[in-house]
Short mmCIF file of C-alpha atoms in Angstrom, two decimals:
data_model
loop_
_atom_site.label_atom_id
_atom_site.label_comp_id
_atom_site.label_asym_id
_atom_site.label_seq_id
_atom_site.Cartn_x
_atom_site.Cartn_y
_atom_site.Cartn_z
CA MET A 132 10.74 -69.86 3.93
CA LYS A 133 10.20 -72.11 6.82
CA ARG A 134 11.61 -70.84 9.97
CA LEU A 135 11.99 -73.20 13.26
CA PHE A 136 11.94 -71.83 16.69
CA ARG A 137 13.04 -73.64 19.65
CA ARG A 138 14.29 -72.39 23.09
CA CYS A 139 17.94 -71.24 22.52
CA GLY A 140 20.60 -73.39 24.16
CA HIS A 141 18.03 -75.93 25.17
CA ALA A 142 16.92 -79.27 22.68
CA PRO A 143 13.88 -79.49 21.98
CA GLY A 144 10.84 -80.52 24.40
CA THR A 145 13.36 -79.89 27.40
CA THR A 146 12.27 -77.76 29.69
CA SER A 147 14.72 -75.02 30.71
CA PRO A 148 15.31 -74.17 35.00
CA GLU A 149 14.26 -70.94 34.88
CA ASP A 150 10.76 -72.32 32.38
CA GLN A 151 10.14 -74.98 35.16
CA ALA A 152 10.69 -72.38 38.03
CA VAL A 153 7.27 -69.87 36.43
CA VAL A 154 5.94 -73.58 36.03
CA ASP A 155 6.31 -74.27 39.75
CA GLN A 156 5.00 -70.93 40.80
CA PHE A 157 2.05 -70.72 38.79
CA ARG A 158 1.03 -74.31 39.84
CA ALA A 159 1.77 -72.99 43.41
CA MET A 160 -0.56 -69.62 42.69
CA LEU A 161 -4.04 -71.72 41.24
CA THR A 162 -3.42 -73.93 44.24
CA ALA A 163 -3.61 -71.09 46.18
CA VAL A 164 -6.72 -69.22 44.59
CA ARG A 165 -8.42 -72.83 44.95
CA ASN A 166 -7.49 -73.63 48.41
CA PRO A 167 -6.84 -70.39 50.10
CA GLU A 168 -5.92 -70.41 53.46
CA PRO A 169 -8.87 -69.07 55.88
CA TRP A 170 -9.16 -65.62 57.56
CA THR A 171 -10.85 -65.37 60.59
CA PRO A 172 -11.61 -61.80 62.17
CA GLY A 173 -8.54 -60.95 64.82
CA LEU A 174 -5.75 -63.36 62.84
CA ALA A 175 -3.21 -60.42 62.85
CA ARG A 176 -2.40 -61.67 59.36
CA ASP A 177 -2.33 -60.33 56.21
CA ILE A 178 -4.92 -60.95 53.86
CA ALA A 179 -5.92 -61.57 50.25
CA VAL A 180 -8.03 -59.04 49.29
CA ARG A 181 -9.80 -58.67 45.37
CA VAL A 182 -9.09 -55.36 44.08
CA GLY A 183 -11.50 -55.89 40.69
CA PRO A 184 -9.91 -58.53 38.30
CA PHE A 185 -6.94 -58.51 40.77
CA ILE A 186 -5.70 -59.72 43.84
CA GLU A 187 -3.78 -57.59 46.38
CA ARG A 188 -2.07 -57.63 49.59
CA ALA A 189 -3.73 -56.13 52.55
CA HIS A 190 -2.45 -55.19 55.96
CA PRO A 191 -4.67 -55.37 58.51
CA ARG A 192 -5.38 -52.52 61.26
CA PRO A 193 -4.63 -53.54 64.81
CA GLY A 194 -7.79 -53.48 66.77
CA ASP A 195 -10.09 -52.80 63.45
CA ASP A 196 -10.11 -56.73 62.33
CA HIS A 197 -12.52 -58.00 64.65
CA GLY A 198 -15.36 -57.28 62.65
CA THR A 199 -17.19 -59.72 60.53
CA GLU A 200 -18.64 -58.12 58.04
CA VAL A 201 -16.09 -54.61 57.65
CA ILE A 202 -12.45 -54.38 58.86
CA ALA A 203 -9.40 -51.49 58.66
CA VAL A 204 -6.97 -52.51 55.68
CA ALA A 205 -4.21 -50.63 53.96
CA LEU A 206 -3.38 -52.14 50.77
CA VAL A 207 0.70 -52.87 50.50
CA HIS A 208 3.17 -54.11 47.56
CA PRO A 209 3.55 -57.61 47.46
CA ASP A 210 6.75 -57.41 48.16
CA THR A 211 6.43 -55.98 51.67
CA GLY A 212 9.30 -56.19 53.70
CA HIS A 213 12.30 -55.65 51.44
CA ALA A 214 13.52 -52.06 50.93
CA ALA A 215 12.63 -52.09 47.71
CA ALA A 216 9.18 -52.85 47.51
CA TYR A 217 8.17 -49.60 49.32
CA LEU A 218 9.48 -47.08 46.46
CA HIS A 219 8.21 -49.20 44.18
CA GLY A 220 5.05 -49.47 45.97
CA HIS A 221 5.17 -45.30 45.75
CA GLN A 222 5.32 -45.52 42.82
CA LEU A 223 2.27 -47.70 41.90
CA GLY A 224 0.03 -45.93 44.31
CA TYR A 225 0.21 -48.75 47.07
CA ASN A 226 1.26 -45.96 49.44
CA GLY A 227 -1.40 -43.48 49.19
CA LYS A 228 -4.31 -44.87 50.00
CA GLY A 229 -4.49 -45.25 53.33
CA TRP A 230 -6.45 -47.25 56.14
CA LEU A 231 -9.52 -48.52 53.69
CA ARG A 232 -12.87 -50.14 54.79
CA CYS A 233 -13.24 -53.81 53.26
CA LYS A 234 -15.54 -56.07 53.33
CA THR A 235 -14.83 -59.26 54.63
CA SER A 236 -16.88 -59.91 51.86
CA ALA A 237 -13.68 -59.61 49.54
CA ILE A 238 -11.35 -61.29 51.46
CA LEU A 239 -10.35 -64.39 49.71
CA GLY A 240 -8.08 -65.66 52.11
CA THR A 241 -4.95 -64.82 54.20
CA TRP A 242 -1.95 -63.44 52.11
CA GLN A 243 0.57 -66.10 50.43
CA SER A 244 3.33 -65.13 48.25
CA SER A 245 1.69 -67.47 45.43
CA TYR A 246 -0.86 -64.35 44.71
CA ALA A 247 1.97 -61.94 43.81
CA MET A 248 1.80 -62.41 40.62
CA LEU A 249 -1.99 -61.64 40.47
CA THR A 250 -1.40 -58.08 41.85
CA HIS A 251 -0.91 -54.65 39.81
CA ALA A 252 2.64 -54.48 41.10
CA ALA A 253 3.68 -57.97 39.15
CA ALA A 254 1.69 -56.40 36.09
CA ASN A 255 3.46 -53.21 36.74
CA ARG A 256 0.10 -51.07 36.64
CA PRO A 257 -0.31 -48.37 39.54
CA LEU A 258 -3.58 -48.87 41.60
CA PRO A 259 -6.59 -47.54 40.23
CA ASP A 260 -7.88 -44.55 42.14
CA ASP A 261 -11.83 -46.67 42.81
CA VAL A 262 -9.88 -49.46 44.63
CA GLY A 263 -13.51 -50.13 45.82
CA MET A 264 -12.88 -49.14 49.24
CA SER A 265 -13.83 -46.03 51.40
CA PRO A 266 -11.81 -44.89 54.15
CA ALA A 267 -11.37 -46.16 57.24
CA HIS A 268 -10.48 -42.11 58.99
CA TYR A 269 -9.34 -41.59 62.40
CA GLY A 270 -11.38 -40.19 65.65
CA VAL A 271 -11.15 -38.59 68.97
CA HIS A 272 -12.16 -40.32 72.06
CA VAL A 273 -12.69 -38.69 75.31
CA GLU A 274 -11.68 -41.13 78.92
CA ALA A 275 -12.26 -41.08 81.94
CA ARG A 276 -9.64 -43.20 83.89
CA ARG A 277 -9.55 -44.19 87.77
CA ALA A 278 -6.78 -44.18 90.59
CA ASP A 279 -7.14 -47.92 90.03
CA GLY A 280 -6.63 -48.17 86.23
CA THR A 281 -10.32 -48.80 85.35
CA GLY A 282 -12.42 -46.55 83.56
CA TYR A 283 -14.98 -45.82 80.25
CA THR A 284 -15.00 -43.74 77.22
CA LEU A 285 -17.40 -40.60 77.41
CA LEU A 286 -17.21 -39.54 74.28
CA ARG A 287 -16.03 -40.33 70.54
CA LEU A 288 -15.49 -38.54 67.38
CA GLY A 289 -15.28 -39.44 63.91
CA PRO A 290 -14.58 -40.11 61.76
CA TYR A 291 -11.69 -37.11 60.50
CA PHE A 292 -10.30 -37.33 57.33
CA GLN A 293 -6.96 -35.98 58.22
CA THR A 294 -4.84 -36.79 61.18
CA TRP A 295 -4.56 -33.29 62.10
CA VAL A 296 -8.46 -31.78 62.29
CA ALA A 297 -8.39 -34.49 65.22
CA ALA A 298 -5.21 -33.12 66.21
CA HIS A 299 -6.69 -30.33 66.40
CA ASP A 300 -10.07 -30.88 67.67
CA ALA A 301 -8.13 -33.14 70.36
CA ASP A 302 -6.21 -30.17 71.68
CA GLN A 303 -8.86 -28.10 71.75
CA LEU A 304 -11.38 -30.21 73.68
CA ASN A 305 -8.14 -30.87 76.42
CA THR A 306 -8.34 -26.99 76.42
CA GLU A 307 -12.39 -27.17 77.61
CA LEU A 308 -11.30 -29.50 80.29
CA ALA A 309 -8.82 -27.52 81.68
CA SER A 310 -10.97 -24.85 82.06
CA ARG A 311 -13.97 -26.88 83.46
CA ALA A 312 -10.95 -28.60 86.18
CA ALA A 313 -13.61 -27.73 88.65
CA THR A 314 -16.32 -29.49 87.04
CA VAL A 315 -14.98 -32.67 85.97
CA ILE A 316 -15.74 -36.12 87.11
CA PRO A 317 -14.53 -36.63 90.33
CA GLU A 318 -12.06 -39.12 91.54
CA CYS A 319 -11.16 -39.37 87.44
CA THR A 320 -8.61 -38.09 85.36
CA VAL A 321 -10.24 -37.11 81.88
CA THR A 322 -8.05 -37.10 78.55
CA VAL A 323 -8.90 -35.90 75.50
CA LYS A 324 -6.75 -38.11 73.05
CA ASP A 325 -6.68 -38.37 68.79
CA ALA A 326 -7.18 -42.50 67.75
CA LEU A 327 -7.44 -44.53 65.11
CA PHE A 328 -11.12 -44.80 64.11
CA ASP A 329 -12.75 -47.99 65.41
CA VAL A 330 -14.49 -49.78 61.77
CA SER A 331 -16.21 -51.98 63.99
CA ASP A 332 -17.23 -50.00 66.25
CA ARG A 333 -18.50 -46.95 63.96
CA ASP A 334 -22.06 -46.75 65.49
CA SER A 335 -20.38 -45.33 68.79
CA TYR A 336 -19.16 -42.50 67.20
CA THR A 337 -20.80 -38.86 66.64
CA ASP A 338 -19.84 -36.90 63.42
CA PRO A 339 -17.48 -33.81 64.68
CA TYR A 340 -17.92 -32.15 61.52
CA LEU A 341 -20.76 -28.72 61.44
CA THR A 342 -21.08 -29.57 65.46
CA ASP A 343 -20.47 -27.53 68.21
CA ILE A 344 -18.26 -30.30 69.80
CA ALA A 345 -17.37 -28.37 73.50
CA ALA A 346 -20.97 -28.91 73.96
CA LEU A 347 -20.23 -32.31 72.77
CA LEU A 348 -18.31 -32.58 76.10
CA ALA A 349 -20.31 -30.45 78.10
CA ASP A 350 -22.91 -33.27 77.89
CA ALA A 351 -20.90 -36.13 77.99
CA LEU A 352 -19.70 -34.23 81.40
CA ALA A 353 -22.93 -33.69 82.67
CA GLY A 354 -24.34 -37.51 81.73
CA ALA A 355 -21.41 -38.72 83.78
CA SER A 356 -21.62 -36.54 87.14
CA ALA A 357 -25.44 -37.09 86.96
#
């Protein structure tokens, strides 16, 4: 039996408005892929990054988007900004990755809405366990500030894998500072705070694990006072 197939309600050869919208969207995506908007360090705009065969939207972490080789980003649902996107993104794993170290070589360009159809979300698939990026964690900064507002960083600890561990060490070092009130740097206020791990300046950090952080603080204070 011969069967003829046609779009319901449309004459043969014609394109419905819905079909035309899909075609236009596909063409816009091809144009965006072939001619991406350039990204430069410090641009402070969402970017398009390659995750396997997909393209995902990533939000750079303020202050950690200046690196020429690695920056810190969070993968976000392509419809970020809409209330429903958060729930859908959570279901697909977008909200569980945290901050990640993204090689700039994986950046296609600045994010364009036309890339949305190339994401895991568009395919209704969860992000893979391994997205090809390692975590960009947290740090603890010990800073000295003068009355005129100038100052410098005495010590940076990191990376920490969990924020509560960083906060715990910051509290411990603040307690150490309180007990050393007489020996803290003259004419300076020394404070300790947990902070985001600065990926672009990672060489300035000291690994806090299996280390006596109180001894590190003492050495830093001694060096500053010498």
